[in-house]
Short mmCIF file of N, CA, C and O in Angstrom, two decimals:
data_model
loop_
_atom_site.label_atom_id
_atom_site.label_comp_id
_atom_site.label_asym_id
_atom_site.label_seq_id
_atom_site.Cartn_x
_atom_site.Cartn_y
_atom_site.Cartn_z
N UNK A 16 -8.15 7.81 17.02
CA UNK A 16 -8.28 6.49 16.43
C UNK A 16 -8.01 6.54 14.93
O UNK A 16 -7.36 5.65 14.39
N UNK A 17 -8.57 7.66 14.20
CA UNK A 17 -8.13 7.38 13.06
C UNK A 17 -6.22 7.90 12.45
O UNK A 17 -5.78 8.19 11.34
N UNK A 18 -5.70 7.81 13.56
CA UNK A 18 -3.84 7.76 13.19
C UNK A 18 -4.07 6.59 13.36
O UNK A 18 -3.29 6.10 12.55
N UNK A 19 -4.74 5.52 13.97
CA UNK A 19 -4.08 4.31 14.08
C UNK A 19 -5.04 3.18 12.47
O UNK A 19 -4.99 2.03 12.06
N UNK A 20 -5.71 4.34 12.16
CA UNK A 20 -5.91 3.42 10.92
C UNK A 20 -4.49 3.13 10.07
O UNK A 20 -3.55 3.93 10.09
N UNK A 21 -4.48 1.66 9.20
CA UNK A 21 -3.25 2.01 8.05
C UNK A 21 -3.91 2.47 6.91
O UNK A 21 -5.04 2.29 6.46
N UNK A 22 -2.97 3.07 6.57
CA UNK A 22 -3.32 3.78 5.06
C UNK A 22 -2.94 2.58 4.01
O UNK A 22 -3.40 2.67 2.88
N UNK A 23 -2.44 1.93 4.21
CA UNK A 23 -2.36 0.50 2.98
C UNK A 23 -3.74 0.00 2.80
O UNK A 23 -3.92 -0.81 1.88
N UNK A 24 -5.01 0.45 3.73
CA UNK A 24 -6.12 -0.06 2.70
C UNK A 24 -6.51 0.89 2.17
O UNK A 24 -7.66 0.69 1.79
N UNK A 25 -5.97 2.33 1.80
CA UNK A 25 -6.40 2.49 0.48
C UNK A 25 -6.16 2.49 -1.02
O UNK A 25 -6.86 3.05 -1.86
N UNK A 26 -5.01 1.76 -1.22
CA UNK A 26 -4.70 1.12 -2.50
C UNK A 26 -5.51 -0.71 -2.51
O UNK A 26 -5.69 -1.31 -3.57
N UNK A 27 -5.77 -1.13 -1.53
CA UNK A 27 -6.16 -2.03 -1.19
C UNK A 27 -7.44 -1.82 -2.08
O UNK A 27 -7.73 -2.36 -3.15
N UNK A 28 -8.25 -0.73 -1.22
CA UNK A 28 -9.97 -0.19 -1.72
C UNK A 28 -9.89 0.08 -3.11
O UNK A 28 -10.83 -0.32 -3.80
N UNK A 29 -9.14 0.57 -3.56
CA UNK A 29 -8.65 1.22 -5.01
C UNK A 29 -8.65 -0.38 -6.20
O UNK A 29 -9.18 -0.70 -7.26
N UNK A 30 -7.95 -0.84 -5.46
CA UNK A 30 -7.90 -2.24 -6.20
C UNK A 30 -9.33 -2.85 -6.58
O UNK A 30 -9.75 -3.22 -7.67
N UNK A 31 -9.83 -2.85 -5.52
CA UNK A 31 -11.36 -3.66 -5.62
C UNK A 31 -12.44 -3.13 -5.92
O UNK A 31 -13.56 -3.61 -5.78
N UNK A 32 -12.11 -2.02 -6.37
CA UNK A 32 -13.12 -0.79 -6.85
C UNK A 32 -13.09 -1.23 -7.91
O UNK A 32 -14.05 -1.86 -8.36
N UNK A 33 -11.81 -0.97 -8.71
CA UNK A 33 -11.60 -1.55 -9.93
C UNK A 33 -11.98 -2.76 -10.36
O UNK A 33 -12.34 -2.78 -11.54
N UNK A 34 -12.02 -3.70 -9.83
CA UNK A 34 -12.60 -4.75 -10.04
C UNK A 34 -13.70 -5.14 -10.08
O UNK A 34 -13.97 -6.28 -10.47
N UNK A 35 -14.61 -4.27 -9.66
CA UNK A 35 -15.78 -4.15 -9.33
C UNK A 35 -16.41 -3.20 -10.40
O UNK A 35 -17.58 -2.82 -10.25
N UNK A 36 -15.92 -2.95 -11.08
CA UNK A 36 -16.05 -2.19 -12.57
C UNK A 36 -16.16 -0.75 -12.11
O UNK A 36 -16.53 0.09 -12.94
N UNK A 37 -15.88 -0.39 -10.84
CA UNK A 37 -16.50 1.30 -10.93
C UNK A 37 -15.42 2.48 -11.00
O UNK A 37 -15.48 3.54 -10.37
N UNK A 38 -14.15 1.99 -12.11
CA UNK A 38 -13.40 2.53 -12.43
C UNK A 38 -13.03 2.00 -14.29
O UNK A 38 -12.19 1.20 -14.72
N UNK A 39 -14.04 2.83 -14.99
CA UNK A 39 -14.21 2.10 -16.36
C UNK A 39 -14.69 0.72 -16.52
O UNK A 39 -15.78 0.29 -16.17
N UNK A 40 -13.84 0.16 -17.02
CA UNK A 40 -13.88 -1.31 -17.45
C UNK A 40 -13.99 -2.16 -16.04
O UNK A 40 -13.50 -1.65 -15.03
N UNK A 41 -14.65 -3.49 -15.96
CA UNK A 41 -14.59 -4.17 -15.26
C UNK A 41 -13.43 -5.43 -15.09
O UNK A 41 -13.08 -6.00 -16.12
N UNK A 42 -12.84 -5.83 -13.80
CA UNK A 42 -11.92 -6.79 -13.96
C UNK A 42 -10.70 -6.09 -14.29
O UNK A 42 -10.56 -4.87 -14.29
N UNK A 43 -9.52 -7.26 -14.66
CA UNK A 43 -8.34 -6.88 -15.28
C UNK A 43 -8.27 -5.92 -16.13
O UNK A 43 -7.75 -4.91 -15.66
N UNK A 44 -8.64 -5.83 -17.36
CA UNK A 44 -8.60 -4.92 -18.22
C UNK A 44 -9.02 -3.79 -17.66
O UNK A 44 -8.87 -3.11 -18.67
N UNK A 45 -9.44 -3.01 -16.85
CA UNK A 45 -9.42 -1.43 -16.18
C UNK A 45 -8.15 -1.70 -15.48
O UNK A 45 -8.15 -0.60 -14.93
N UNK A 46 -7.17 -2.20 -15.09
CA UNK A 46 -5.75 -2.05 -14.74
C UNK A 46 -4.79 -1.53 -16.41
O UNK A 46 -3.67 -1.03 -16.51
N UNK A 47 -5.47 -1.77 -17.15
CA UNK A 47 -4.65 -1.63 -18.41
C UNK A 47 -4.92 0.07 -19.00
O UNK A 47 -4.01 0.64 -19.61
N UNK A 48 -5.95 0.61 -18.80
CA UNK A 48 -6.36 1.49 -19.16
C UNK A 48 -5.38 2.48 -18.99
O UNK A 48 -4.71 2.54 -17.96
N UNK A 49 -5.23 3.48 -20.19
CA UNK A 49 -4.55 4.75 -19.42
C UNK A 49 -5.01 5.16 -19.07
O UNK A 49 -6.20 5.28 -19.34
N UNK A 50 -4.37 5.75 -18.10
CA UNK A 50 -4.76 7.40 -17.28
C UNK A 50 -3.77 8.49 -18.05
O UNK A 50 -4.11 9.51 -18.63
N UNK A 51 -2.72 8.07 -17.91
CA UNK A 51 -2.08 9.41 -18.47
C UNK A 51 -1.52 9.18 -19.71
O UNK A 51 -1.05 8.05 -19.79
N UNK A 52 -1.41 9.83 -20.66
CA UNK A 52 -0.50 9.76 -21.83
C UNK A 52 0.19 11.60 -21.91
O UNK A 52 -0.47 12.63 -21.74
N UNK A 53 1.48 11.52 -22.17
CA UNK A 53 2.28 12.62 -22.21
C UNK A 53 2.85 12.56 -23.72
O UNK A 53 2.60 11.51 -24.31
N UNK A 54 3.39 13.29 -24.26
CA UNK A 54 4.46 13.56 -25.33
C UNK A 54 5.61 14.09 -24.77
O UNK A 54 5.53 15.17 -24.18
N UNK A 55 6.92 13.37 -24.89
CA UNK A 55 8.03 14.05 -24.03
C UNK A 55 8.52 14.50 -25.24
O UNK A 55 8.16 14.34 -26.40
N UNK A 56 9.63 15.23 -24.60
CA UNK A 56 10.38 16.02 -25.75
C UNK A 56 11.13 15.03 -26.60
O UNK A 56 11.25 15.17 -27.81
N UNK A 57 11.56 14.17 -26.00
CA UNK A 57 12.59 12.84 -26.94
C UNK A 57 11.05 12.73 -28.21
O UNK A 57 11.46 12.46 -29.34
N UNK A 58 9.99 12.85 -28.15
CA UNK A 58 9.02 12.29 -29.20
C UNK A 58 8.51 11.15 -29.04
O UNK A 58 7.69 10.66 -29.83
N UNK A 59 9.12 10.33 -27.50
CA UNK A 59 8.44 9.14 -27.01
C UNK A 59 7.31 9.89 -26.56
O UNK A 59 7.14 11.08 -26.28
N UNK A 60 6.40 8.64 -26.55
CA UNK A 60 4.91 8.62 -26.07
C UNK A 60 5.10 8.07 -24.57
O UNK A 60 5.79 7.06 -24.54
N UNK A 61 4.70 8.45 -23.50
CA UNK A 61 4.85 8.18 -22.02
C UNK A 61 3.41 8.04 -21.56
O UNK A 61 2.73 9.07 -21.52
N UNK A 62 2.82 6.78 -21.20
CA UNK A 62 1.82 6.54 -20.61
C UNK A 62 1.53 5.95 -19.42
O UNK A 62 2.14 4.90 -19.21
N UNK A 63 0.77 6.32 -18.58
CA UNK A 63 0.23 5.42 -17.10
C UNK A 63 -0.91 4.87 -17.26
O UNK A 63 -1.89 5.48 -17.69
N UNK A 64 -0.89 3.55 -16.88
CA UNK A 64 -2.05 2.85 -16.75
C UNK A 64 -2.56 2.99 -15.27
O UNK A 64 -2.05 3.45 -14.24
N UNK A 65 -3.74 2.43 -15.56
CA UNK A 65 -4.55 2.35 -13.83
C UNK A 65 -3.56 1.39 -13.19
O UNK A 65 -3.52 1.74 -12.01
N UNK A 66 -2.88 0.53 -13.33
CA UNK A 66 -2.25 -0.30 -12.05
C UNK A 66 -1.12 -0.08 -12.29
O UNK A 66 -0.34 -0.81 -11.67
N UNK A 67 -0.54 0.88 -13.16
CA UNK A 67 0.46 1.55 -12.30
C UNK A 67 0.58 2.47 -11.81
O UNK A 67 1.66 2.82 -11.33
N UNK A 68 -1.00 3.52 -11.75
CA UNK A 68 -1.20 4.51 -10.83
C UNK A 68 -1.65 4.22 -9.56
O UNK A 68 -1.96 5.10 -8.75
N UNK A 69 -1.71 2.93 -9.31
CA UNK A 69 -2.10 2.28 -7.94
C UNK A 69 -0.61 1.90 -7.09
O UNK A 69 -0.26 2.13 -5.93
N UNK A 70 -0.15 1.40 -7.91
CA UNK A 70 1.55 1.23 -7.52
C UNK A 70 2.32 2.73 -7.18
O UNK A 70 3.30 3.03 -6.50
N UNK A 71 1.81 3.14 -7.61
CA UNK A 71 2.62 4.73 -7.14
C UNK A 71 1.87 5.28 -6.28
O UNK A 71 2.54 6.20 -5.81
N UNK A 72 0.70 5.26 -5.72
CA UNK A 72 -0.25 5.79 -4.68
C UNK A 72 0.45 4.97 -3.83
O UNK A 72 0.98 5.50 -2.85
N UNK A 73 0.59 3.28 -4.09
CA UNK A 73 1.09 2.48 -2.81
C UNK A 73 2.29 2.99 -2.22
O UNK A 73 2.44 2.79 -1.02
N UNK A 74 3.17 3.60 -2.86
CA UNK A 74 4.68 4.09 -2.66
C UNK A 74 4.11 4.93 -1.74
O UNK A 74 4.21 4.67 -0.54
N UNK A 75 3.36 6.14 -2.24
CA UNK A 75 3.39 7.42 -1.34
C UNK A 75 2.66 7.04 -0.17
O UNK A 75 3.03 7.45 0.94
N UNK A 76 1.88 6.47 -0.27
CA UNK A 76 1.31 5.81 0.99
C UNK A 76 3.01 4.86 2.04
O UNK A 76 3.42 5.26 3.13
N UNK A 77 3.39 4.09 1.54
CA UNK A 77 4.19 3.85 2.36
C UNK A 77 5.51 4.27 3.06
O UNK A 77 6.30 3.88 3.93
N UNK A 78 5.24 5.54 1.95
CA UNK A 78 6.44 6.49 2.49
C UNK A 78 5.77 6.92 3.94
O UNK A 78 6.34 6.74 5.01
N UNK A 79 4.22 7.63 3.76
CA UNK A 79 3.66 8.20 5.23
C UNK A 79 3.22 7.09 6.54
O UNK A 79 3.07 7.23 7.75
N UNK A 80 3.16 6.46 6.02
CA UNK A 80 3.25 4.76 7.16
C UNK A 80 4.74 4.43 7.79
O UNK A 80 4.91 3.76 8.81
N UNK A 81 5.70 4.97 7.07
CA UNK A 81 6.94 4.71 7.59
C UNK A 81 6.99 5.49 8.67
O UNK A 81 7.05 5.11 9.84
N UNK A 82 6.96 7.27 8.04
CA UNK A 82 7.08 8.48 8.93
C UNK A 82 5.68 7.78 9.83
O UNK A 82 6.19 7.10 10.72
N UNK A 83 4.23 7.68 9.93
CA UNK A 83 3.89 7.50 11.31
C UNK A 83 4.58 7.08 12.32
O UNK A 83 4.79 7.68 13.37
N UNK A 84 5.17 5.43 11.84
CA UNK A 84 5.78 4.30 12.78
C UNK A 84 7.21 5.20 13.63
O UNK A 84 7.81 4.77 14.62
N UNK A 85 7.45 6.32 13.02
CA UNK A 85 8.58 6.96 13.98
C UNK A 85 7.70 7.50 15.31
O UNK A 85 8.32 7.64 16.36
N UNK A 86 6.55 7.73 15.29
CA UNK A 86 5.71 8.37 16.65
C UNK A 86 5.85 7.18 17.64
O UNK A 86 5.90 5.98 17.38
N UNK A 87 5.91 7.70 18.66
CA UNK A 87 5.54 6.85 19.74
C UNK A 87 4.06 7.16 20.60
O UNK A 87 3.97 8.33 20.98
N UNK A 88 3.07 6.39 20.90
CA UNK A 88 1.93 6.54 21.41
C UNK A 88 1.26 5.30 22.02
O UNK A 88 1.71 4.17 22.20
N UNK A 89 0.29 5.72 22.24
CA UNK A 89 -0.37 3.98 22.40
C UNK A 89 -1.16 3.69 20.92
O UNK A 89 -1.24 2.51 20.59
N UNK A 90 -1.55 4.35 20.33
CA UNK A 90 -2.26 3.77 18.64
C UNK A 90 -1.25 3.72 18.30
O UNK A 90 -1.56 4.29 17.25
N UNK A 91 0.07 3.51 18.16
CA UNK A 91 1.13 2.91 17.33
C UNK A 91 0.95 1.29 17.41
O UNK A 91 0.90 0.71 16.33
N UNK A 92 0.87 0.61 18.46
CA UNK A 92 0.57 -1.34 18.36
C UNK A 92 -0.99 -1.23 17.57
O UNK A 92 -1.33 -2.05 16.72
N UNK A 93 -1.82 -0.16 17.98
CA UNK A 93 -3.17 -0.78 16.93
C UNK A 93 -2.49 -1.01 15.53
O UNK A 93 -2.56 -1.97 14.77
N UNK A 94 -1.68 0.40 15.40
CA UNK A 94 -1.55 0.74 13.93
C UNK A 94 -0.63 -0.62 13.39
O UNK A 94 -0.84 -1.28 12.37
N UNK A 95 0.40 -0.82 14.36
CA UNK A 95 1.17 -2.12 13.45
C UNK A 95 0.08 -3.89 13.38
O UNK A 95 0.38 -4.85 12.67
N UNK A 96 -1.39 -3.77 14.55
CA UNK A 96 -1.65 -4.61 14.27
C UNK A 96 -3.08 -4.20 13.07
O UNK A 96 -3.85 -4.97 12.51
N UNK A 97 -3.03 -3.32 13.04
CA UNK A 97 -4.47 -3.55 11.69
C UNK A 97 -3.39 -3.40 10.27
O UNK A 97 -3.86 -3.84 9.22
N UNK A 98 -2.21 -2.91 10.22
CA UNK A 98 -1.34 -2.81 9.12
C UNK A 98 -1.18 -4.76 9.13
O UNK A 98 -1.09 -5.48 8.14
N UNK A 99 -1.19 -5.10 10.30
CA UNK A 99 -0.89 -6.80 9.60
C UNK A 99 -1.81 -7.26 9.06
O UNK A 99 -1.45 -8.07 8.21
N UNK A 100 -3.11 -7.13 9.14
CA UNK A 100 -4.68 -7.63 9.38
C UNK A 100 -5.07 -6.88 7.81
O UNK A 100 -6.05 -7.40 7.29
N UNK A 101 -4.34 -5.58 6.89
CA UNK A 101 -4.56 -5.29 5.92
C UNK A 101 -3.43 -6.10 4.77
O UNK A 101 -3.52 -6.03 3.54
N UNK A 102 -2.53 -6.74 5.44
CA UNK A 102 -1.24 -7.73 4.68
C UNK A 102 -2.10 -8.79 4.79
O UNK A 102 -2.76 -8.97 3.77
N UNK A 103 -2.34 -9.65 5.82
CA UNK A 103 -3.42 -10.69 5.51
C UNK A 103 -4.64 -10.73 4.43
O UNK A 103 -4.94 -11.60 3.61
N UNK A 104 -5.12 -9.75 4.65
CA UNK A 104 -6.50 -9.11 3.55
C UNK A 104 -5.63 -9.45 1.85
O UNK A 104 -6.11 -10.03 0.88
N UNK A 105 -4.35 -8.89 2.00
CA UNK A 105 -3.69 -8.70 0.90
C UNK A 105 -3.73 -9.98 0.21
O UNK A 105 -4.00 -10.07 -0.99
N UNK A 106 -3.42 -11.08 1.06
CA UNK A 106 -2.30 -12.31 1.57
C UNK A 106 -3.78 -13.34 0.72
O UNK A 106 -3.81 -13.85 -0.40
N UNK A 107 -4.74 -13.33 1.73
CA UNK A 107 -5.85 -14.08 1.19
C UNK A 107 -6.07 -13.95 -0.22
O UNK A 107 -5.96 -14.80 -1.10
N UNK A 108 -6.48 -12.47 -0.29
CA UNK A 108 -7.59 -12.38 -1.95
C UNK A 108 -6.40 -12.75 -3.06
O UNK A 108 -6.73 -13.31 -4.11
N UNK A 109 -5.01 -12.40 -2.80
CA UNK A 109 -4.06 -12.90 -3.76
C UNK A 109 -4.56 -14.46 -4.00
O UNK A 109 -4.73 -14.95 -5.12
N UNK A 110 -4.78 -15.24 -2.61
CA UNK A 110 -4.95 -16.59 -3.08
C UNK A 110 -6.07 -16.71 -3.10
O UNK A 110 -6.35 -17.54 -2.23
N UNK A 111 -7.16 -16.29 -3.71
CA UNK A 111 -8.63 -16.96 -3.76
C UNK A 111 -9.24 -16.48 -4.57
O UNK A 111 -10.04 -17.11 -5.26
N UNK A 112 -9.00 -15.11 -4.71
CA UNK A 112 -9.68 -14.53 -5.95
C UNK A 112 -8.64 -14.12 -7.07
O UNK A 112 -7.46 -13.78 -7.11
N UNK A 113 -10.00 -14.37 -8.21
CA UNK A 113 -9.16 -14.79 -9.23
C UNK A 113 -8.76 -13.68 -10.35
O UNK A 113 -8.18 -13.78 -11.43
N UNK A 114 -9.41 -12.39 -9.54
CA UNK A 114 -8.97 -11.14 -10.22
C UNK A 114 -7.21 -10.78 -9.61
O UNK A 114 -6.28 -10.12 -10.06
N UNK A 115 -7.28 -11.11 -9.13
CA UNK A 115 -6.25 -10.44 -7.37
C UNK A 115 -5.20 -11.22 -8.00
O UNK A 115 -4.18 -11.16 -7.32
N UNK A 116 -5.05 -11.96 -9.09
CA UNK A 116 -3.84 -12.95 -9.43
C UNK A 116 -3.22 -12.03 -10.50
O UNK A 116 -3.22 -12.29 -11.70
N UNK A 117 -2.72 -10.97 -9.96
CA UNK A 117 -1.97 -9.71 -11.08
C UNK A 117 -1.10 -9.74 -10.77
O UNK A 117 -0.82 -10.55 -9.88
N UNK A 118 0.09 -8.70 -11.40
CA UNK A 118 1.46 -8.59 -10.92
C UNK A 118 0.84 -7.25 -10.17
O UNK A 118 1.47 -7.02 -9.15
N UNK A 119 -0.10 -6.43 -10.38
CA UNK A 119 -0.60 -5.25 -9.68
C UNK A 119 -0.39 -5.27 -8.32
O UNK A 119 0.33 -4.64 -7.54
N UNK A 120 -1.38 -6.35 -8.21
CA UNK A 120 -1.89 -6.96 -7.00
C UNK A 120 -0.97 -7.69 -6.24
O UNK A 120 -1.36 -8.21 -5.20
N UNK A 121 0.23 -7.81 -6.62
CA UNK A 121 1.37 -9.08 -6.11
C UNK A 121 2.23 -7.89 -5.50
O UNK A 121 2.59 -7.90 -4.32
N UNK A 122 2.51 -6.88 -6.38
CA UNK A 122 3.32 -5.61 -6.11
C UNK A 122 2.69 -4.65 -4.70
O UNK A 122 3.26 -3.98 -3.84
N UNK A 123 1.60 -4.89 -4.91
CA UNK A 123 0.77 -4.09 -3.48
C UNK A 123 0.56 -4.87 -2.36
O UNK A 123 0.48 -4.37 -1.24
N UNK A 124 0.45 -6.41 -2.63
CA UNK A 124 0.88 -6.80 -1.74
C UNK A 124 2.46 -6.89 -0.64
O UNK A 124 2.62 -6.91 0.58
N UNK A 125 3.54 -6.94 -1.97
CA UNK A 125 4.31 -6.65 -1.33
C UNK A 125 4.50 -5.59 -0.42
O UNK A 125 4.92 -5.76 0.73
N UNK A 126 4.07 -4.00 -1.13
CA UNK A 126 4.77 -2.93 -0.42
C UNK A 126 3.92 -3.21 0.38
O UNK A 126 4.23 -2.39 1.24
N UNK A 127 2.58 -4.05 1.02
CA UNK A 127 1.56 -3.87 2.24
C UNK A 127 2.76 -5.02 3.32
O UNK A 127 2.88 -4.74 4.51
N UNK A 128 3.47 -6.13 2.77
CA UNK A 128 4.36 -6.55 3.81
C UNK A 128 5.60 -5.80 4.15
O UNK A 128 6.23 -6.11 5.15
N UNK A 129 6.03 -4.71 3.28
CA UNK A 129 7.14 -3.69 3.91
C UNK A 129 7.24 -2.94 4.43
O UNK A 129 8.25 -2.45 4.93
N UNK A 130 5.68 -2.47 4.48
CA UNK A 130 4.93 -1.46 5.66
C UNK A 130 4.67 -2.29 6.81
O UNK A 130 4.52 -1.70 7.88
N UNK A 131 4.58 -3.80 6.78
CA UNK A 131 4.63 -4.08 8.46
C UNK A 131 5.48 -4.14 9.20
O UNK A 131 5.57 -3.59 10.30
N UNK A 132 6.67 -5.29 8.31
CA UNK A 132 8.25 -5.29 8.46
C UNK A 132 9.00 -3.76 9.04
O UNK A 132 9.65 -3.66 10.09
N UNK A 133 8.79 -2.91 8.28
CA UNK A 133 9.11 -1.96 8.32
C UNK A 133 8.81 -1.01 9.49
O UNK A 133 9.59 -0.58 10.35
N UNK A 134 7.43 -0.77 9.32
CA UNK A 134 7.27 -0.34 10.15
C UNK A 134 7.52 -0.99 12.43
O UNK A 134 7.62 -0.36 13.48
N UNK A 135 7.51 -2.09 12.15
CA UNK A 135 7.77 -2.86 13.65
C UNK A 135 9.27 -2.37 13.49
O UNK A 135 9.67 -2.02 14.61
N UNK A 136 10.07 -2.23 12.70
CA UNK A 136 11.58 -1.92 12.56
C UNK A 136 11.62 -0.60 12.96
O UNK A 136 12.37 -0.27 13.88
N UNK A 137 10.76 0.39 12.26
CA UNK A 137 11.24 1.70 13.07
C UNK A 137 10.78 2.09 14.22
O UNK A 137 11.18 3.06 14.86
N UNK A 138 9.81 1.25 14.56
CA UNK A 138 9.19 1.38 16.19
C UNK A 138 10.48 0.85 17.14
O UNK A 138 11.01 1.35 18.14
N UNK A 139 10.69 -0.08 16.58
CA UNK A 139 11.45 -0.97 17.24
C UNK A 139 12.80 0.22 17.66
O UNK A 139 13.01 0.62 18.81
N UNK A 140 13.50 0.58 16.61
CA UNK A 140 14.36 1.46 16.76
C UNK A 140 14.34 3.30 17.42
O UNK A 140 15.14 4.08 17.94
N UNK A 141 13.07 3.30 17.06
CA UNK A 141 13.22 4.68 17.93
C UNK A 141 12.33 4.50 19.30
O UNK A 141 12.03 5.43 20.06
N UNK A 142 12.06 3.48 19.41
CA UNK A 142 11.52 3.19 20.89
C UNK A 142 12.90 2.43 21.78
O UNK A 142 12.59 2.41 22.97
N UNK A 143 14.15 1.89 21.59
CA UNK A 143 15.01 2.06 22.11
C UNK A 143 15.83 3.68 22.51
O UNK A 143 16.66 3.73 23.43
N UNK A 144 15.51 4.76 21.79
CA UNK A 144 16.16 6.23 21.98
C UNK A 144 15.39 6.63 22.60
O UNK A 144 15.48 7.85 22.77
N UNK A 145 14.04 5.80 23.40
CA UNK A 145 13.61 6.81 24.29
C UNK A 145 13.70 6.44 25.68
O UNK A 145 13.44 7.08 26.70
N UNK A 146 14.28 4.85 25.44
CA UNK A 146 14.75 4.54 27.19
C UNK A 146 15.93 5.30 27.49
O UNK A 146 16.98 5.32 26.86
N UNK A 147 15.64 5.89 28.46
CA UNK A 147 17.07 6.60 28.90
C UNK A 147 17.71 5.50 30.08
O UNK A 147 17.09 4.45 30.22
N UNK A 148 18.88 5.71 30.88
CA UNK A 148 19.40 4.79 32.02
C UNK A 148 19.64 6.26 33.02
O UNK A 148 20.34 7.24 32.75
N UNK A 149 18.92 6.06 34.06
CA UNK A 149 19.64 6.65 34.93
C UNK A 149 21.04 6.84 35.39
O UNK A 149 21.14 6.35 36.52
N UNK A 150 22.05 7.30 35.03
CA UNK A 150 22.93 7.46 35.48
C UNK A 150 23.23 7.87 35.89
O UNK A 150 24.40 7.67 36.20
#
């Protein structure tokens, strides 16, 4: 059961943690915060904030949601229906709460609808290569 969890709620959880102040600052402003600051060799200053270290967790996360959706099983339909049910989750708090009105939050929502799209697409496609035809 837990392959058929999606991993898109945990940038989801990540989000509302933050908001919930238990990542520095409370609200918006802990999305602003750095996390990383570098010195590159050019002598630019290179920094990550918290929501764009959430945006890049969302990537790697939807890179491994893609590779699941190539398995075939029976927790593959849980997995594409709680991956919709975490796009809805997405879908709502974008419209109601009034932290959730970020570009952070707009961006994670998206990649949470390209992991559903997506993923019903590669089910879709490698579950045709496994009907064979008797011939």
């Amino acid at each position: 059961m837990r392959a058929a969890m999606p991993l898109m709620i945990i940038p989801f959880i990540l989000y509302n943690l933050a908001m919930l102040g238990l990542m520095g600052d409370g609200g918006i402003a802990a999305l602003h915060h750095d996390i990383i600051v570098l010195s590159m060799l050019s002598g630019a200053i290179w920094s990550m904030a918290l929501g764009d270290l959430f945006i890049v967790i969302a990537l790697v996360v939807l890179f491994f949601e893609i590779l699941k959706a190539t398995r075939t099983g029976p927790g593959n339909l849980i997995n594409h229906i709680l991956s919709m049910l975490v796009f809805i989750a997405f879908l709502v708090e974008f419209l109601l709460v009034q932290d959730a009105a970020t570009q952070v939050f707009f961006i994670l929502m998206t990649i949470a609808l390209i992991d559903v799209i997506g993923g019903f697409a590669v089910s879709i496609r490698s579950a045709g290569r496994d009907v064979s035809i008797g011939l």
